[in-house]
Coordinates of C-alpha atoms and ligand atoms in Angstrom, one line a residue:
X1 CA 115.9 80.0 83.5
X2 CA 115.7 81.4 87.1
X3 CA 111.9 81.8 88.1
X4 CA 110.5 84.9 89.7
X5 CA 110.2 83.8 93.3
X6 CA 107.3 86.1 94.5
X7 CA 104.8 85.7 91.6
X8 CA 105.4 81.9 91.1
X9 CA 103.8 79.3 91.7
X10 CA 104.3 76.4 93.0
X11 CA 106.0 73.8 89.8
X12 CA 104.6 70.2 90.8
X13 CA 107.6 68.8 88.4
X14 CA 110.4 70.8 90.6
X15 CA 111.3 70.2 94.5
X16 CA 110.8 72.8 96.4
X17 CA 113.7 75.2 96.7
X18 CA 114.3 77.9 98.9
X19 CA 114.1 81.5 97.7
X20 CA 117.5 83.0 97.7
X21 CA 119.0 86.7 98.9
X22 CA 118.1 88.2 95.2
X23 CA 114.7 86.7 95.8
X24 CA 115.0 83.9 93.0
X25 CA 114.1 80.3 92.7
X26 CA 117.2 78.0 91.3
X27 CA 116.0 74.7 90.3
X28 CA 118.1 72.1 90.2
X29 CA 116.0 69.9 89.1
X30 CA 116.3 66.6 86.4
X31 CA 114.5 66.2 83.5
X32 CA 114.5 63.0 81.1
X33 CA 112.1 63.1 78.4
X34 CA 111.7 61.1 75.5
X35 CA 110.4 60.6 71.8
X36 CA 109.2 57.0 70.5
X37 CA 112.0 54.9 68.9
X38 CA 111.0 55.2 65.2
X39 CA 109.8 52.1 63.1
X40 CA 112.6 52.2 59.9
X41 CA 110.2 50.9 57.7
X42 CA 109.9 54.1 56.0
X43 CA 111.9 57.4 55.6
X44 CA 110.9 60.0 59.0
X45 CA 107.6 62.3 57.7
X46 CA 106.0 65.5 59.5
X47 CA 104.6 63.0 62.0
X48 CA 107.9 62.0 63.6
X49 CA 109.1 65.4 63.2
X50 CA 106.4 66.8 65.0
X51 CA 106.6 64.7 68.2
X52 CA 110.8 64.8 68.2
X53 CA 110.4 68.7 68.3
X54 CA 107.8 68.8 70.8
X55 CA 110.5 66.9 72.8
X56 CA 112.9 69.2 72.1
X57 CA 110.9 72.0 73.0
X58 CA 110.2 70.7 76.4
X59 CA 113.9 69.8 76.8
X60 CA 115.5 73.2 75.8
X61 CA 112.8 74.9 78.2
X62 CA 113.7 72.7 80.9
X63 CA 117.5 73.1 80.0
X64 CA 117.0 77.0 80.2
X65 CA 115.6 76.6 83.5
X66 CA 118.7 75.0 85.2
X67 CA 117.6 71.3 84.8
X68 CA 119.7 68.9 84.2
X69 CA 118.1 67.4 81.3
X70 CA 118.3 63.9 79.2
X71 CA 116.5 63.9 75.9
X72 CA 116.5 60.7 74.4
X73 CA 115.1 59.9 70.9
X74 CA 115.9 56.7 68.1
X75 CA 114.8 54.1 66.2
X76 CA 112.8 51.2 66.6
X77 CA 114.5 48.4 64.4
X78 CA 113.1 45.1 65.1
X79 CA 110.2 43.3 64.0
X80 CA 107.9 42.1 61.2
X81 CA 106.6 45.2 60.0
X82 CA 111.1 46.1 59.4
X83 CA 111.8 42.6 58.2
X84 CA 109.3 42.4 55.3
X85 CA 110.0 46.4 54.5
X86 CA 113.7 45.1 53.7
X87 CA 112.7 42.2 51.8
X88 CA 110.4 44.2 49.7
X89 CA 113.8 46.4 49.1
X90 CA 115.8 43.3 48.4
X91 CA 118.0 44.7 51.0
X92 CA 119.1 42.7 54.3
X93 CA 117.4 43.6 57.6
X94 CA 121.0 45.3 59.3
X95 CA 121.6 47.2 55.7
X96 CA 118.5 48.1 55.1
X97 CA 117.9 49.7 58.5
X98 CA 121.2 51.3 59.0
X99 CA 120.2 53.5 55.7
X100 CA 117.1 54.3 57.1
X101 CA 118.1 55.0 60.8
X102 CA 120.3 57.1 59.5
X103 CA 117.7 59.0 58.2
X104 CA 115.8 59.7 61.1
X105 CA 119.2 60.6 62.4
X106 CA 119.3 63.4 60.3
X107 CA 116.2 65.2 61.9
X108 CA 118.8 66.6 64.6
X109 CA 120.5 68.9 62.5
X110 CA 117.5 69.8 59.9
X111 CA 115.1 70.5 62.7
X112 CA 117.7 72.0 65.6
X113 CA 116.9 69.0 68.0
X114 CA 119.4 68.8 71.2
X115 CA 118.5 65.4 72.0
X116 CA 121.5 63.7 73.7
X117 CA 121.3 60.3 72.4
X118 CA 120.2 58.3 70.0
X119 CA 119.6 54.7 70.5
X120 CA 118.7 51.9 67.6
X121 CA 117.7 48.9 68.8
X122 CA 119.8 47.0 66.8
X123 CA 122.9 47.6 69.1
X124 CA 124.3 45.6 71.5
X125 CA 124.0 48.0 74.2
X126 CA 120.4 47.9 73.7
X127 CA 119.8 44.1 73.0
X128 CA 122.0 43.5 76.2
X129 CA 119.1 45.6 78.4
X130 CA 116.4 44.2 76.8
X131 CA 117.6 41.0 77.6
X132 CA 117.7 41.5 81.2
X133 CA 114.7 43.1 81.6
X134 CA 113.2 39.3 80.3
X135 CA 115.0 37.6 82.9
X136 CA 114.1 39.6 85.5
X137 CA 110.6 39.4 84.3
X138 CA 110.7 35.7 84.2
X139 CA 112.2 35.5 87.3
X140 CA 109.6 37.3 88.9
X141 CA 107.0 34.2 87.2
X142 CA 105.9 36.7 84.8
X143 CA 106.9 34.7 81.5
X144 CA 105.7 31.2 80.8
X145 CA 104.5 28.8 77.5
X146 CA 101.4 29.2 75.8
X147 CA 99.9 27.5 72.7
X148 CA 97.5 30.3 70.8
X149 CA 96.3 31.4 68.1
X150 CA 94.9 35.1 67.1
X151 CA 95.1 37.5 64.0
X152 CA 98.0 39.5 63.5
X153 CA 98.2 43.4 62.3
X154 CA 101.7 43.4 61.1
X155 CA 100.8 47.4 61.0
X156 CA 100.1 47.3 64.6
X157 CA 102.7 45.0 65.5
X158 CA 100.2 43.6 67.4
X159 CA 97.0 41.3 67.7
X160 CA 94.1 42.8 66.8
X161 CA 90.4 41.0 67.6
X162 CA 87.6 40.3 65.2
X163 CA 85.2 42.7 67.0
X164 CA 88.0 46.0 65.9
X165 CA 88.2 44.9 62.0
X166 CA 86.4 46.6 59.5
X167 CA 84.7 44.5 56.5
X168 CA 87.8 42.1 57.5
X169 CA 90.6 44.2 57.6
X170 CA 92.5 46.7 60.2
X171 CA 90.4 50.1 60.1
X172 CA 93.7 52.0 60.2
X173 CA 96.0 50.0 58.0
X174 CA 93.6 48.4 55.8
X175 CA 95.0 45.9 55.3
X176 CA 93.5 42.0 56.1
X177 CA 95.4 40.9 59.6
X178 CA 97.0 37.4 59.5
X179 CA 96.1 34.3 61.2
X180 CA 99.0 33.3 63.9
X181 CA 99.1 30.0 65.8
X182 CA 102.0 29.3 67.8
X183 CA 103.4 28.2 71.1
X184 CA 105.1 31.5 72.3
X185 CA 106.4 33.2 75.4
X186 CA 103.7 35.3 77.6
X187 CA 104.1 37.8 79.9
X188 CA 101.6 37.6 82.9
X189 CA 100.3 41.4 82.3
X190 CA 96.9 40.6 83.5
X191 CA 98.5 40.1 87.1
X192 CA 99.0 43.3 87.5
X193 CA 95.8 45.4 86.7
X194 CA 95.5 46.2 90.8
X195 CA 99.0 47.3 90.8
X196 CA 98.4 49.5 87.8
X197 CA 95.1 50.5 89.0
X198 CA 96.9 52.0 92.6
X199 CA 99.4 53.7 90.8
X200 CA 97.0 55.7 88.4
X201 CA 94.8 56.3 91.5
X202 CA 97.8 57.7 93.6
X203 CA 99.3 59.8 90.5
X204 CA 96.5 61.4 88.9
X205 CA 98.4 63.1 86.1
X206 CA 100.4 59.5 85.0
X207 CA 98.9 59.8 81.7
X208 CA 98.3 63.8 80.5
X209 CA 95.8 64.7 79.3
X210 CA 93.1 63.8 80.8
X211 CA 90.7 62.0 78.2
X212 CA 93.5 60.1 77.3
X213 CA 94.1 59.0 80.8
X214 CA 90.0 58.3 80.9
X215 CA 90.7 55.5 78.6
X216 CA 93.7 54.0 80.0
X217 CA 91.5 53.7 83.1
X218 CA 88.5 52.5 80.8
X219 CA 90.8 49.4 79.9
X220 CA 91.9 48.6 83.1
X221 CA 88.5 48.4 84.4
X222 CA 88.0 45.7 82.0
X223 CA 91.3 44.0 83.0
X224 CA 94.2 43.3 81.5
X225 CA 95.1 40.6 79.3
X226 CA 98.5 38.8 78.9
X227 CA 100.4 39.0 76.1
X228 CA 102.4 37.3 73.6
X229 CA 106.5 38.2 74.0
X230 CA 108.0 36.3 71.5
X231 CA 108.0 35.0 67.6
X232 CA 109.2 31.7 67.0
X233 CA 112.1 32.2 64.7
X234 CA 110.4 30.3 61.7
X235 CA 108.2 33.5 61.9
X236 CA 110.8 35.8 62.0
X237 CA 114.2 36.2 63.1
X238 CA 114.2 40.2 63.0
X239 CA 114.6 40.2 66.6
X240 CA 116.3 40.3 70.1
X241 CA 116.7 36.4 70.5
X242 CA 115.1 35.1 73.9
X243 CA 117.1 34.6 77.1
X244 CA 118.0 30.4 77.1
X245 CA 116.3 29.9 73.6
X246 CA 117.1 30.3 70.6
X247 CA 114.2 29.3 68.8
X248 CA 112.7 32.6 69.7
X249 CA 112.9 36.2 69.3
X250 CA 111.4 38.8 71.7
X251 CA 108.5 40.8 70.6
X252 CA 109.0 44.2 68.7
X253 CA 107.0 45.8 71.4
X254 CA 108.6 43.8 74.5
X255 CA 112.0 44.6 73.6
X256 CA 111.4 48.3 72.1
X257 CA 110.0 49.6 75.4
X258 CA 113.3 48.9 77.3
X259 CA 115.5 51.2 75.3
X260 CA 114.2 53.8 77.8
X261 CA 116.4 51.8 80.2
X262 CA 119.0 50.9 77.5
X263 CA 119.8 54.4 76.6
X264 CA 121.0 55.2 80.7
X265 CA 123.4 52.0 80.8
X266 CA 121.1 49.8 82.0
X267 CA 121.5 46.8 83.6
X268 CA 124.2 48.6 85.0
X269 CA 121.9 50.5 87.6
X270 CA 125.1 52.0 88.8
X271 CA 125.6 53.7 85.6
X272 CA 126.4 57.7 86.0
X273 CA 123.5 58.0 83.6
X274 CA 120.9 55.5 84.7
X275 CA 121.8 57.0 88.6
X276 CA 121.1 60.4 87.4
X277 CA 118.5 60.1 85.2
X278 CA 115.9 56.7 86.0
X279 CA 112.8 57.3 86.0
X280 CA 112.0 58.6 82.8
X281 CA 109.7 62.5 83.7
X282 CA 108.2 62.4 80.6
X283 CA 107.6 59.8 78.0
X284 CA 106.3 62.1 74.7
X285 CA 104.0 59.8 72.8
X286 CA 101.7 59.5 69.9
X287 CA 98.0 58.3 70.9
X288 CA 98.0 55.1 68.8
X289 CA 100.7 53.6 71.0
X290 CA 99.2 55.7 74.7
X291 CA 98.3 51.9 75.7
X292 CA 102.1 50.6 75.3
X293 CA 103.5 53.0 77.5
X294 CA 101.0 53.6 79.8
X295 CA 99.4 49.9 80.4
X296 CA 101.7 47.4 79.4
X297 CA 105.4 49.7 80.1
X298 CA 104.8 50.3 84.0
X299 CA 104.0 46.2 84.4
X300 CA 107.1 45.4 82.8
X301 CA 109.1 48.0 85.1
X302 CA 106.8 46.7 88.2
X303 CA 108.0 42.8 87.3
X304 CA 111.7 44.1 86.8
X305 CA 111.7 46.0 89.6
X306 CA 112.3 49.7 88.2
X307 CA 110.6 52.7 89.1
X308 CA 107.8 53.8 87.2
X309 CA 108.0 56.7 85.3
X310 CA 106.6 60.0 85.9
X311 CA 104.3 61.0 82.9
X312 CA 103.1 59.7 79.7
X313 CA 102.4 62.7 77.7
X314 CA 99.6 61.8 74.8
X315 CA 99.7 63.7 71.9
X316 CA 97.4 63.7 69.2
X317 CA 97.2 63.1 64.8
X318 CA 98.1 65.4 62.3
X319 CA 96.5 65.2 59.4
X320 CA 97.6 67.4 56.2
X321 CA 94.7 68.9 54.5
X322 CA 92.1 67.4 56.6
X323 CA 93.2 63.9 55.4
X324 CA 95.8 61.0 57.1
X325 CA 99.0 60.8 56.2
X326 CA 99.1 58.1 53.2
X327 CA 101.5 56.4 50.7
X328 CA 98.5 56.3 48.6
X329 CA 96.8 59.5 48.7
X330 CA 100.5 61.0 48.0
X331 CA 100.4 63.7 50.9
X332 CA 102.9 62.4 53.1
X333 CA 104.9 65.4 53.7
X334 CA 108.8 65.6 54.3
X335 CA 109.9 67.2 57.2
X336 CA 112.8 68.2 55.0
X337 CA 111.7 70.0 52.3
X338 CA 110.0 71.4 55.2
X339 CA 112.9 72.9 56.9
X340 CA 114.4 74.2 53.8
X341 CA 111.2 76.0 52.1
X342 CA 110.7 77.7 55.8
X343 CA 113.6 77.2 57.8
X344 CA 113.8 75.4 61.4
X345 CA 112.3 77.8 63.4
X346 CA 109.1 78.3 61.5
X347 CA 108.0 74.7 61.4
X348 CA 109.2 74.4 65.0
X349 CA 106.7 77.0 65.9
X350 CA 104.0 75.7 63.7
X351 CA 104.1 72.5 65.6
X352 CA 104.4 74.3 68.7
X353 CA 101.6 76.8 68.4
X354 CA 99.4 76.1 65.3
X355 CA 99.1 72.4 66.9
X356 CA 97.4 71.8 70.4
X357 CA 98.7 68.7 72.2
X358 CA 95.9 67.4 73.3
X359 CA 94.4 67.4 70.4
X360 CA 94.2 66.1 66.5
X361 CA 95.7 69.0 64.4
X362 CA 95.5 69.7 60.6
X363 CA 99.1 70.8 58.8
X364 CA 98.5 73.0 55.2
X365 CA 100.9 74.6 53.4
X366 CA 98.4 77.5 53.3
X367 CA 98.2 77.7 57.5
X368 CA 102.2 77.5 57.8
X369 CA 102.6 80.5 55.7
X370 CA 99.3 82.4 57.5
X371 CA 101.6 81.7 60.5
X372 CA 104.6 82.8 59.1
X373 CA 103.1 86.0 57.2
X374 CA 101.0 87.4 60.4
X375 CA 102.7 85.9 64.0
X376 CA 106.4 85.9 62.7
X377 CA 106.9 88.0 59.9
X378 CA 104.4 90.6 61.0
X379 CA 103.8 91.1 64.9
X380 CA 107.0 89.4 65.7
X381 CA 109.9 90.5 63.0
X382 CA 108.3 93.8 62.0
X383 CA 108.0 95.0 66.5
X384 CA 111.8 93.8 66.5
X385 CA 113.0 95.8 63.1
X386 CA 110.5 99.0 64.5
X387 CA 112.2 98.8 67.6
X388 CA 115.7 98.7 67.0
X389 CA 115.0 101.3 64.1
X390 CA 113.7 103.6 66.8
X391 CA 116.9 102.8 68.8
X392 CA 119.2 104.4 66.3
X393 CA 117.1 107.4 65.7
X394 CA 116.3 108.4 69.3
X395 CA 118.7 107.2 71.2
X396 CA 122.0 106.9 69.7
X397 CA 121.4 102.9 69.0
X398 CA 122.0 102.2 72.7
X399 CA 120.0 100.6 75.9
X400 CA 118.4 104.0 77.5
X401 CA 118.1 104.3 81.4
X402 CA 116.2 101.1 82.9
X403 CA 112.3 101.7 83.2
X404 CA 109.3 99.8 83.9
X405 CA 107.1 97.7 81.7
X406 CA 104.4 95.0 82.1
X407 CA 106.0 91.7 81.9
X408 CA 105.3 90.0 85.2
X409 CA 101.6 88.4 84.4
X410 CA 102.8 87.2 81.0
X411 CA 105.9 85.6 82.6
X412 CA 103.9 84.0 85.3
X413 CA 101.4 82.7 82.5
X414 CA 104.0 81.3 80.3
X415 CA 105.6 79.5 83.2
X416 CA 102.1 78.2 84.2
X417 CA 101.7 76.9 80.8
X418 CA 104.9 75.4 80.1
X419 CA 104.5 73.9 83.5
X420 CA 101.8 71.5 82.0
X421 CA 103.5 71.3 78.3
X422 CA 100.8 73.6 77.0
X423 CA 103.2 75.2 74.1
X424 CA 100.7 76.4 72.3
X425 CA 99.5 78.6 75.3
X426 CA 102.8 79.8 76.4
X427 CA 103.6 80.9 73.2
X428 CA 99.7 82.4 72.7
X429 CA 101.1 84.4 76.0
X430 CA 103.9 85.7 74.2
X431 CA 101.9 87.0 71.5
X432 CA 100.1 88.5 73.5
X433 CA 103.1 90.5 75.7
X434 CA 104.0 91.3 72.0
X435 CA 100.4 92.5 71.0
X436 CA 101.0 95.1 74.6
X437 CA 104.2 96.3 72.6
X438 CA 102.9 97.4 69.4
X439 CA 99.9 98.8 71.5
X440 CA 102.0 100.8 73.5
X441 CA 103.8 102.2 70.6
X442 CA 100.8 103.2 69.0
X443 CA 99.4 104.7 72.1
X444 CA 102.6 106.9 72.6
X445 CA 103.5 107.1 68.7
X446 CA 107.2 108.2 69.6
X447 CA 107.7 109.9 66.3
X448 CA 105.5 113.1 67.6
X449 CA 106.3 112.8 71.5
X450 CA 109.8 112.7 70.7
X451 CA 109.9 116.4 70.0
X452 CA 108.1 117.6 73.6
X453 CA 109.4 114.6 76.2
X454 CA 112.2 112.8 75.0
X455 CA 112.6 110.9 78.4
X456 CA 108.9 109.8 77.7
X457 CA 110.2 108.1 74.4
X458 CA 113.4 106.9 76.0
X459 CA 111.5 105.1 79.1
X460 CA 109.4 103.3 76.0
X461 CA 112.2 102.5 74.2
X462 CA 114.0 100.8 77.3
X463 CA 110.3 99.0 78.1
X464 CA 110.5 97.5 74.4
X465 CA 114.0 96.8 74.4
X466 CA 113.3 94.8 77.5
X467 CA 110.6 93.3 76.7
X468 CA 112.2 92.0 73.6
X469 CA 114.6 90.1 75.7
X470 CA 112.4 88.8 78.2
X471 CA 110.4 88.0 74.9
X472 CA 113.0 86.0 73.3
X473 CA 114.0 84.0 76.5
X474 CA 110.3 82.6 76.1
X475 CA 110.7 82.0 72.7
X476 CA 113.9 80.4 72.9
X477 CA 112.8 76.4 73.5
X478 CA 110.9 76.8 70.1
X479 CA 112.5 79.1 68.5
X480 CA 116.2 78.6 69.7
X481 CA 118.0 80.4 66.0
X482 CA 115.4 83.7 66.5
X483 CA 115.8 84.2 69.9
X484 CA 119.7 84.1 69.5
X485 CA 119.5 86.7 66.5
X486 CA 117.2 88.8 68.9
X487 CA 119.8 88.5 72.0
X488 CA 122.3 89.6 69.5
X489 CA 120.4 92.4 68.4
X490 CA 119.8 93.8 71.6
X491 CA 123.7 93.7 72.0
X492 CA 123.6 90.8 74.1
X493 CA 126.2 88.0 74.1
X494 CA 124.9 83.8 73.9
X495 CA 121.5 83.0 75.4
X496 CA 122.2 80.5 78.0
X497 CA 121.2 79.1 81.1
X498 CA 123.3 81.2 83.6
X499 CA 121.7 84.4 81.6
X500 CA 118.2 83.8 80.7
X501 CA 116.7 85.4 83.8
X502 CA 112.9 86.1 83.5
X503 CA 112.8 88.6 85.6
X504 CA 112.7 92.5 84.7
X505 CA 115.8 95.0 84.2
X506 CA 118.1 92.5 82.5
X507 CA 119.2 94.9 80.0
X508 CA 121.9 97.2 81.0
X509 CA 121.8 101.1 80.2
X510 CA 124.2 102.0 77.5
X511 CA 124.5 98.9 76.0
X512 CA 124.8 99.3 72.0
X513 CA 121.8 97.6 69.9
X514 CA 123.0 95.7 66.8
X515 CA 120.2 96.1 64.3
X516 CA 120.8 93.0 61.8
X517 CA 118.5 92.4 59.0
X518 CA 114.6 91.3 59.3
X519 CA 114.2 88.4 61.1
X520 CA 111.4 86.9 59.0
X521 CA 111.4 88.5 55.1
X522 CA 108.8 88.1 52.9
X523 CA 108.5 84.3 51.4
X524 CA 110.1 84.2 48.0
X525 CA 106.8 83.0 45.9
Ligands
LIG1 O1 105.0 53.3 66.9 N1 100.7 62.7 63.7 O2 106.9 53.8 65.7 P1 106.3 54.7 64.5 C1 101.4 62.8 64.9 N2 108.2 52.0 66.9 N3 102.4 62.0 65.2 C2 102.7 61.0 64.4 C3 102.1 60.8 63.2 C4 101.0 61.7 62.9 N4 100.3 61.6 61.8 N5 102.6 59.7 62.6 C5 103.6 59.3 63.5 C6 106.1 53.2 66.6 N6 103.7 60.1 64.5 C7 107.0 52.3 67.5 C8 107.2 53.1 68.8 S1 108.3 53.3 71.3 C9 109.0 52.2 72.4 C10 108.0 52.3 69.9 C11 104.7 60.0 65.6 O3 107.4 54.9 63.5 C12 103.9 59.7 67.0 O4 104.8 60.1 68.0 O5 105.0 54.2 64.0 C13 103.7 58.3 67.0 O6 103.5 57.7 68.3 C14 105.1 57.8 66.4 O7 105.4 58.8 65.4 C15 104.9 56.4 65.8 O8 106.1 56.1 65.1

């Protein structure tokens, strides 16, 4: 997507590049983002949907742009939590999870996502990184012996202290934790609070947004404490066994943070990939695991060496009907039946705009179809179908002479807000560029002006037409399957990189409209 050069502003995520001849900004720019590796202990819900489409949003937008861009997403496989799932199946670890990763697989074609790999930590390409990260950690004195003994939130996949429980049991997964005692492998975290500290004071958006940064920075005032890295195999086997001994397997956590690395070729830091692509830009995470990636992940990349990544993007809790997700209330909701009772692009925009990052957000069946019914269906679909309808009848179905319209402060808004991955406001721009539209129409009401100043009505029509493909460039990283259909209406070929130029007078006169059926019909209840 080339930028307008003299209205933007300055992108903190892009080098600086020179304006060119044609006065536009080409970035070049490289963009690797990534989802959390899934736990396979369950079939994918709306939760994990949510977050790999927000991913996919921010990697189509930064695709459009002209980034070269590495969207990584997978499943996490190791671990307690896995290993008793399967047992409770009667299945083996390896079958058991190959039937479920598989599942989680499926979420790329059901929900449109582009995301270029998918790694499960269960392959040797991934055990083989994870591996060296240890040494390198070890061999930087960051791993030695210790005898403990804590309680256990096989939930969590971590320890959990007495002051957190709730009438004796984890407040989230209610369940009573487990006592642990063993002699395990640590990893000398607290060793690196000042290093940690210095690196969120010298990159002040580390950890977006900002209350979630707040309590990153809360912890590490306190300290940090080192961690247990390993099980002792008569624990559990599930796991990456530990570099020179075997009577140990790494920690879920330990060895599920590397497949960041894993997933570029790494150790091989000479890998085309891991060259190209190291350090990660964004990290897309839920907030129950914020403390993984942005506390204990950059001391693990500090000890191995590896450049810290740029963000940790904290995104918030859906809840459906005001309530958590939950096996036992029977309102987990699959993002499956999803996609078929709405199609991809309508739950792609309710998690884009209905949802605010930042924040917890509430998923009904009732507010999907209030979204669906008034901003697709009504202000988009029905300004589309008025449109092109007014196309055929005044002028001959095709493009009339260029003419101007009002696009620039919306563009420069949307850009802004997709700048800092506010979705929800970019698109709340759109609707709004698309509120201007039906406004105008009203204002000019082309069925009576038509008969005293046709070249009134034709200088609308081009302005709508125009605006409907600046429209559905913006639209496109949500809503990649309507934005196509409205390119091809407007007699446009494939949207793509090299042609989604935000900037005004795109459409060329003469150019025949293809009016296709209503974007959005009514829902069949
Ligand atoms: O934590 N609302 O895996 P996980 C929003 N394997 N997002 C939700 C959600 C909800 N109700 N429920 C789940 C793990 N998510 C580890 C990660 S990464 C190296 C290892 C999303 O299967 C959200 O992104 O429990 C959350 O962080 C993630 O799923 C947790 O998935």
């Amino acid at each position: 997507m080339l930028l307008p050069c003299a209205a933007d502003k300055p992108d903190p995520a892009i080098p600086a590049a020179s304006c060119g001849d044609e006065g536009l900004t080409i970035n070049m720019a490289k963009f690797y983002i990534t989802t959390p590796i899934y736990y396979v202990n369950a079939r994918p819900h709306l939760g994990h949907a949510y977050t790999s489409v927000l991913a996919d949003a921010l990697a189509r937008y930064h695709r459009l742009k002209g980034d070269e861009v590495f969207f990584l997403t997978g499943t996490d496989e190791h671990g307690q939590k896995v290993e008793r799932s399967a047992k409770a199946a009667a299945q083996s670890p390896q079958r058991f999870t190959d039937e479920l990763s598989q599942a989680f697989r499926n979420l790329t074609p059901a929900l449109n996502l582009t995301n270029d790999d998918f790694i499960r930590t269960t392959e040797d390409r991934h055990k083989l990184g994870a591996r060296e990260l240890w040494r390198r950690a070890k061999k930087s004195g960051d791993i030695f012996k210790k005898k403990y003994a804590g309680l256990y939130c096989v939930g969590h996949e971590s320890f959990i202290s007495e002051k957190d429980l709730m009438d004796g049991q984890c407040p989230e997964h209610l369940t009573a934790p487990e006592k642990m005692s063993a002699e395990n492998y640590f990893f000398a975290l607290s060793k690196y609070t000042p290093l940690i500290k210095e690196y969120y004071a010298r990159h002040k958006n580390f950890v977006i947004p900002e209350a979630k940064r707040n309590e990153m920075q809360a912890i590490l005032n306190d300290g940090l404490e080192d961690i247990s890295i390993s099980r002792e195999t008569s624990q559990t086997s599930w796991g990456v066994p530990v570099p020179d001994d075997d009577t140990q397997v790494m920690y879920v956590w330990f060895d599920a943070l590397t497949n960041y690395l894993t997933a570029l070729g790494f150790p091989d830091e000479s890998a085309p990939l891991f060259k190209k692509f190291w350090p990660t830009d964004v990290h897309l995470v839920g907030k129950e695991i914020n403390r993984f990636h942005s506390l204990l992940w950059p001391a693990m990349l500090i000890s191995a060496g590896l450049t810290l990544p740029e963000h940790i993007l904290v995104h918030g809790w859906i809840t459906v009907d005001g309530q958590k997700m939950s096996k036992t209330i029977g309102n987990v909701v699959d993002p499956f039946e999803l996609v078929k009772n709405y199609g991809a692009d309508t739950v792609r925009y309710f998690f884009c705009r209905e949802l605010v990052i930042q924040n917890d957000g509430d998923f009904s069946y009732v507010k999907i179809e209030e979204r669906y019914r008034a901003d697709l269906s009504h202000e988009l679909g029905n300004l589309v179908q008025r449109t092109l309808t007014m196309v055929e009848k005044y002028a001959n179905g095709k493009t009339p002479p260029p003419s101007h319209g009002e696009a620039a402060p919306y563009l420069e808004s949307y850009q802004n807000a997709m700048t800092i991955f506010a979705l929800d406001q970019a698109l709340a721009k759109v609707w709004e560029f698309l509120a201007s539209l039906d406004k105008a129409i009203e204002e000019m009401k082309p069925w009576v002006t038509v008969k005293k100043d046709p070249a009134a009505v034709n200088a609308l029509l081009y302005r709508l037409l125009e605006s409907l493909r600046l429209a559905a460039i913006m639209i496109a990283p949500v809503m990649p399957e309507t934005a196509q259909k409205i390119w091809t209406a407007l007699g446009l070929s494939t949207l793509r990189p090299e042609s989604a130029i935000l900037k005004w007078g795109g459409l060329k006169e003469g150019t025949p409209i293809k009016k296709g059926v209503p974007l959005f019909p009514a829902l069949n209840k």
